[in-house]
Coordinates of N, CA and C in Angstrom, one line a residue:
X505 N 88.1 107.1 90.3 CA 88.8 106.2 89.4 C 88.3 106.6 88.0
X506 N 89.6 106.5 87.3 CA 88.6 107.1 85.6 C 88.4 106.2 85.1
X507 N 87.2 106.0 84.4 CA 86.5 104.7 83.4 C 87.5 104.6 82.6
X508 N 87.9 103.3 82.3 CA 88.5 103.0 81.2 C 89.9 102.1 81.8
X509 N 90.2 103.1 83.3 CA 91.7 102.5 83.6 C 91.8 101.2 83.3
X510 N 93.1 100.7 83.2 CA 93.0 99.4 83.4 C 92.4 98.3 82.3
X511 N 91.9 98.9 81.5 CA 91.2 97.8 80.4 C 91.2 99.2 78.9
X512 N 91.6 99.8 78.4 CA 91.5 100.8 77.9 C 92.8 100.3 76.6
X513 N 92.4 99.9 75.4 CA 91.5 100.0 74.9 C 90.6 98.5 74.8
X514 N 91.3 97.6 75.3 CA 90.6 96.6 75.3 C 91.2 96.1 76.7
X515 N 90.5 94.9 77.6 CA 90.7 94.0 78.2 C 92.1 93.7 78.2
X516 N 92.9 93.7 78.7 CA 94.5 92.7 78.3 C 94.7 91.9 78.8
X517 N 94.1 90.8 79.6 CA 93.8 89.3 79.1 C 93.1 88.5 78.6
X518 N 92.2 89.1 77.9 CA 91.4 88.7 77.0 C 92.0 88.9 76.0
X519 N 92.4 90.3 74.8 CA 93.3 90.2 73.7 C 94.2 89.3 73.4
X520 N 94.8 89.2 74.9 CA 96.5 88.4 75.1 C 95.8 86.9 74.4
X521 N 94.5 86.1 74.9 CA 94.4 84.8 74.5 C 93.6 85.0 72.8
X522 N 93.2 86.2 72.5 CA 92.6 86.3 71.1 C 93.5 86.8 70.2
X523 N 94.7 87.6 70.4 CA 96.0 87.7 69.8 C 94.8 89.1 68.9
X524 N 93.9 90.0 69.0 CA 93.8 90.6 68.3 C 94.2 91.7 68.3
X525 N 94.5 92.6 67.4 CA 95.5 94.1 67.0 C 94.5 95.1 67.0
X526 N 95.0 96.6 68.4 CA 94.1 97.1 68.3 C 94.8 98.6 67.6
X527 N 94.0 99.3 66.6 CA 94.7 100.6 66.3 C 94.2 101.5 67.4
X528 N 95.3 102.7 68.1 CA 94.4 103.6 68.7 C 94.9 105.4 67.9
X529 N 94.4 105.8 67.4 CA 94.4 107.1 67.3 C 94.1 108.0 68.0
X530 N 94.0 109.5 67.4 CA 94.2 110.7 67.7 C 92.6 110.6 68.3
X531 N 91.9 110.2 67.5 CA 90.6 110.4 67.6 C 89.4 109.6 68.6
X532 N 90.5 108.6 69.1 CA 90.2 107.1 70.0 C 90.6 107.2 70.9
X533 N 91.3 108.1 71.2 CA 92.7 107.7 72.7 C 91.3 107.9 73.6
X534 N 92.0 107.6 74.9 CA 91.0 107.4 76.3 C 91.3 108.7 77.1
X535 N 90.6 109.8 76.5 CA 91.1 111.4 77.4 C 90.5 111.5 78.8
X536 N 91.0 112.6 79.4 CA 90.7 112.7 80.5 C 91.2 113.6 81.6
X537 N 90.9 114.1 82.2 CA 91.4 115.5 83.4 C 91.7 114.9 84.3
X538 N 92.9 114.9 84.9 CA 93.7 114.7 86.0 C 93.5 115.8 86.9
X539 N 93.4 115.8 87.9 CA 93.6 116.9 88.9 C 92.3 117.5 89.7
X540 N 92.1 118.0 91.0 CA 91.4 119.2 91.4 C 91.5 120.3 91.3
X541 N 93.3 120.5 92.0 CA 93.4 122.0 92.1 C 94.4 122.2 91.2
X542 N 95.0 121.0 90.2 CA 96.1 121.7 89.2 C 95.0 120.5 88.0
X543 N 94.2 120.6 87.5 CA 93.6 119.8 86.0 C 94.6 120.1 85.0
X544 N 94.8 118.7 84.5 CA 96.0 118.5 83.5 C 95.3 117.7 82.7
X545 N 95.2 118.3 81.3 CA 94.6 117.0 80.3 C 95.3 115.8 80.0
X546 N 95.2 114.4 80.0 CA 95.6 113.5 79.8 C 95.0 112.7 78.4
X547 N 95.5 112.2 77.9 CA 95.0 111.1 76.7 C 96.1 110.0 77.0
X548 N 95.2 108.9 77.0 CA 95.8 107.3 77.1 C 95.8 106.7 75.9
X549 N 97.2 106.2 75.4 CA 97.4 105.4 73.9 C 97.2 103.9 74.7
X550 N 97.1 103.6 75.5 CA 96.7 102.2 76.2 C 96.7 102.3 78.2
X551 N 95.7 101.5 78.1 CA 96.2 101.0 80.1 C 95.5 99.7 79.9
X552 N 96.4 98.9 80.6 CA 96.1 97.4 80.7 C 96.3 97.0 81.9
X553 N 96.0 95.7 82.3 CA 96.8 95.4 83.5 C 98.4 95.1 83.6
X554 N 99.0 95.1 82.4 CA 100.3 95.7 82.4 C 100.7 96.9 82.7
X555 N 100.3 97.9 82.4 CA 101.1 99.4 82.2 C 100.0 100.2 81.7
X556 N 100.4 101.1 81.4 CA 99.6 102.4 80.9 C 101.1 103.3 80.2
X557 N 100.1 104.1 79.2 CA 101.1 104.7 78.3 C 100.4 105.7 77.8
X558 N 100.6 106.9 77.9 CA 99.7 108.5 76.7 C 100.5 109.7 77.4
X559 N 100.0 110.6 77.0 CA 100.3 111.9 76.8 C 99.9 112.8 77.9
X560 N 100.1 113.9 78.3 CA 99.7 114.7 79.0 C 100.3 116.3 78.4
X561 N 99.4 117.8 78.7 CA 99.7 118.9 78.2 C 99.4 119.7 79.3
X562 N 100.2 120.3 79.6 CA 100.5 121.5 80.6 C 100.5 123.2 80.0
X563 N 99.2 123.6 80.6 CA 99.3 124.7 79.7 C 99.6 125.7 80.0
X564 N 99.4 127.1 79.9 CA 100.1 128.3 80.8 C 99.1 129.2 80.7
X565 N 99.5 130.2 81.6 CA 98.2 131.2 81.9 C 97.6 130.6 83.3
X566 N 97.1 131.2 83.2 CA 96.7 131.5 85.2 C 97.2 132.2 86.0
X567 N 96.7 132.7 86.7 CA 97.9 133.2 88.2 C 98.5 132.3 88.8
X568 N 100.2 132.9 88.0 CA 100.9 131.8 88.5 C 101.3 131.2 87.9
X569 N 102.4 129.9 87.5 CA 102.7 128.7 86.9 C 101.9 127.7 87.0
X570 N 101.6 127.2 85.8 CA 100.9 126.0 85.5 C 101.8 124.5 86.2
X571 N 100.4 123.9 86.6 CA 101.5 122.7 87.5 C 100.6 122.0 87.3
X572 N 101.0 120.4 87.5 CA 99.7 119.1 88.0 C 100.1 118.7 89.2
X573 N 99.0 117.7 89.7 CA 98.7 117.1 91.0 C 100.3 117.1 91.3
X574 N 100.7 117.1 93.1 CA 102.0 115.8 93.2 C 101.1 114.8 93.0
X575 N 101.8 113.5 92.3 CA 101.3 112.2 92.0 C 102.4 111.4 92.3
X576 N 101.9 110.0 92.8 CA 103.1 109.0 92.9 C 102.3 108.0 92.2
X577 N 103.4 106.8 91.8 CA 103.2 105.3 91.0 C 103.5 104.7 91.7
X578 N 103.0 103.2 91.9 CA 103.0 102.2 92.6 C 104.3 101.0 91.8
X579 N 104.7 102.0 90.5 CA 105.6 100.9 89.6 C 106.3 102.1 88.7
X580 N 107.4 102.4 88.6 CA 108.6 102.8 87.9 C 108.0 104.1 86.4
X581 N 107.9 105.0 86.6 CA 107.5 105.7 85.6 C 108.6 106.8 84.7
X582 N 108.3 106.4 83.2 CA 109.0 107.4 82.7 C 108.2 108.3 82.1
X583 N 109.5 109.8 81.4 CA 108.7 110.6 80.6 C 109.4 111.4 79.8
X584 N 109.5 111.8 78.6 CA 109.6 111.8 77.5 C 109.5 113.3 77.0
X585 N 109.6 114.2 77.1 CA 109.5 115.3 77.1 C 109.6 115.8 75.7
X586 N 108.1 115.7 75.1 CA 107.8 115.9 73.6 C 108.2 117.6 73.2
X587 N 107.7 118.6 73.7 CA 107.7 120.2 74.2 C 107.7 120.3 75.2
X588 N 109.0 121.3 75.3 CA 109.4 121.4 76.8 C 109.8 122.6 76.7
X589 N 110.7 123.1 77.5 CA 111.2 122.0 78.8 C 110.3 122.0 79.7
X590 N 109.9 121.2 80.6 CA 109.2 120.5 81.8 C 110.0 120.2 83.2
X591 N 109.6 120.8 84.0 CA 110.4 121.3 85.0 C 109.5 119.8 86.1
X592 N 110.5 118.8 86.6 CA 110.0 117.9 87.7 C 110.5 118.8 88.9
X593 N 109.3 118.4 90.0 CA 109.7 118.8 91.3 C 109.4 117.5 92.3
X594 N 110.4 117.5 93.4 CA 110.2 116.0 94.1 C 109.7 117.0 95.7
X595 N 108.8 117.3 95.8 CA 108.7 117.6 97.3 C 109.0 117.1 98.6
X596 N 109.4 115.8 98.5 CA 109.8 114.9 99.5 C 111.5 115.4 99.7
X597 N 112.1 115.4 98.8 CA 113.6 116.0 98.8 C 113.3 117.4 98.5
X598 N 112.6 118.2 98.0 CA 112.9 119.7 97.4 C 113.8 120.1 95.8
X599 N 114.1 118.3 95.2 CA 114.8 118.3 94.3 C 114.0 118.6 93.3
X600 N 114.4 119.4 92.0 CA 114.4 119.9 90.8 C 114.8 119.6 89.6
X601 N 114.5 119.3 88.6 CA 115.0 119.1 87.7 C 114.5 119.7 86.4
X602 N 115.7 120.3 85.0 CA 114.3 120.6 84.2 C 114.8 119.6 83.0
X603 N 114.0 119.3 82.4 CA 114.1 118.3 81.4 C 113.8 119.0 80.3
X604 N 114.9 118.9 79.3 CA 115.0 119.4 77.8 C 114.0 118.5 76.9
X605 N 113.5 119.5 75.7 CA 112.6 118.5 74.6 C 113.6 117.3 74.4
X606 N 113.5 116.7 73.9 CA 114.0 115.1 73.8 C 114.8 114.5 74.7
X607 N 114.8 114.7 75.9 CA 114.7 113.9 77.2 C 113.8 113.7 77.6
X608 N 114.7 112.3 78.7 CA 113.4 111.5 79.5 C 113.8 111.6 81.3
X609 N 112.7 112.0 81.7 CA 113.1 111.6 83.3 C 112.7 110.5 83.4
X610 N 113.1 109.7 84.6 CA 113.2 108.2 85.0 C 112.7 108.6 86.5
X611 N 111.7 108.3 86.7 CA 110.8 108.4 88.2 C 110.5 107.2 89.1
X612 N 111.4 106.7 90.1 CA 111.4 105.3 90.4 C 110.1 104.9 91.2
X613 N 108.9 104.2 91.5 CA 108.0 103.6 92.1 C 108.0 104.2 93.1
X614 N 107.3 104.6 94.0 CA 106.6 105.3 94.9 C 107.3 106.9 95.5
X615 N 107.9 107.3 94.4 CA 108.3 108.3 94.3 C 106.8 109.9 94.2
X616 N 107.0 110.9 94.9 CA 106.4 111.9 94.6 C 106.5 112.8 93.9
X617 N 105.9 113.3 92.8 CA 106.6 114.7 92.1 C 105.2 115.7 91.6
X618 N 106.0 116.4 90.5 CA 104.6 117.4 89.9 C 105.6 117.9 88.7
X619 N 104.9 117.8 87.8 CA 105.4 118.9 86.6 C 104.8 119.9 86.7
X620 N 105.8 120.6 86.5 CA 105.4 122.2 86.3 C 105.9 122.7 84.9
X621 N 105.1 124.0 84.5 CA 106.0 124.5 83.1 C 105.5 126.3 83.3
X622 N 107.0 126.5 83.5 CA 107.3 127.5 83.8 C 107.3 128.4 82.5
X623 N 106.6 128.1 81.1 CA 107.3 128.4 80.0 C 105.8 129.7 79.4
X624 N 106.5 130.1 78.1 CA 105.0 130.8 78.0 C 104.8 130.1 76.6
X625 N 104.7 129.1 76.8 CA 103.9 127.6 75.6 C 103.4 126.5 76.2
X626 N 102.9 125.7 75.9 CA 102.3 124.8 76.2 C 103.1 123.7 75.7
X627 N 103.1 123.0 77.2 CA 104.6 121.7 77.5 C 103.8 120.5 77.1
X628 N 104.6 119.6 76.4 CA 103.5 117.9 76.4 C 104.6 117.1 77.0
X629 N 104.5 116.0 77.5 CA 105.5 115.0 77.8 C 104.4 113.2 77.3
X630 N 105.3 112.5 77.4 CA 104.6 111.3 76.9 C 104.9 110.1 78.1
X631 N 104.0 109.8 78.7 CA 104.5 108.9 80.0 C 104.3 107.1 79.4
X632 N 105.0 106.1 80.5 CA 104.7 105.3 80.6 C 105.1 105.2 82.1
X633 N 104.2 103.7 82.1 CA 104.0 103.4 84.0 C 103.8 101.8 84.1
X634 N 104.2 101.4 84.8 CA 103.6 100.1 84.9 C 102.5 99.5 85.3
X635 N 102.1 98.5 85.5 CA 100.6 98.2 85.8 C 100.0 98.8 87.5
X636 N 100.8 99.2 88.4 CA 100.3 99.9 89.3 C 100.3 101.4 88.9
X637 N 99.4 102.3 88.2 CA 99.1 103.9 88.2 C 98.4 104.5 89.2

């Protein structure tokens, strides 16, 4: 479990009854490596026990195409495709999709996938998730 899940950058029921405003920056966010056999850098602009929300960058080079974990959510996840395109794969169906820069795929709760980026740049997408990640 990564430090921070879940309460990142503050508590969120605690804030909710103190009503205080948190700023998170470039320099604040909650980073962190996803993965064993595919490490994906991740940065969190928040995780609460509502939802979670940040970034992720998929980079290239290796033998082979750059990919992350298959991962599933416990609650409805989107994503946002900052640099792309970003290629979703659902292994459970074998379905594909590639998502253009300024689209979003829509990933319904207990769904399996993986981004891949088949590109020779470095892909970012911006997720959100609900309070099950």
């Amino acid at each position: 479990m990564i430090k921070g899940i879940g309460k990142w950058p503050v508590d969120g029921k605690t804030v909710r009854k103190t009503g205080e405003f948190v700023k998170v920056t470039e320099e604040n966010m909650l980073r962190t490596i996803h993965g064993k056999t595919h490490p994906i850098p991740f940065n969190f602009f928040f995780s609460t026990d509502l939802g979670h929300m940040g970034e992720f960058r998929i980079p290239v080079g290796g033998s082979g195409v750059r990919a992350s974990e298959p991962i599933s959510h416990g609650s409805d996840c989107t994503v946002y495709v900052e640099e792309g395109p970003i290629t979703f794969f659902f292994p459970e169906t074998h379905a594909t999709f590639i998502v253009e820069e300024g689209e979003v795929m829509f990933i319904p709760e207990n769904t399996t996938y993986q981004c891949i980026n088949y590109n020779d740049k470095i892909v970012k997408g911006i997720f959100s998730v609900g309070s099950e990640f």
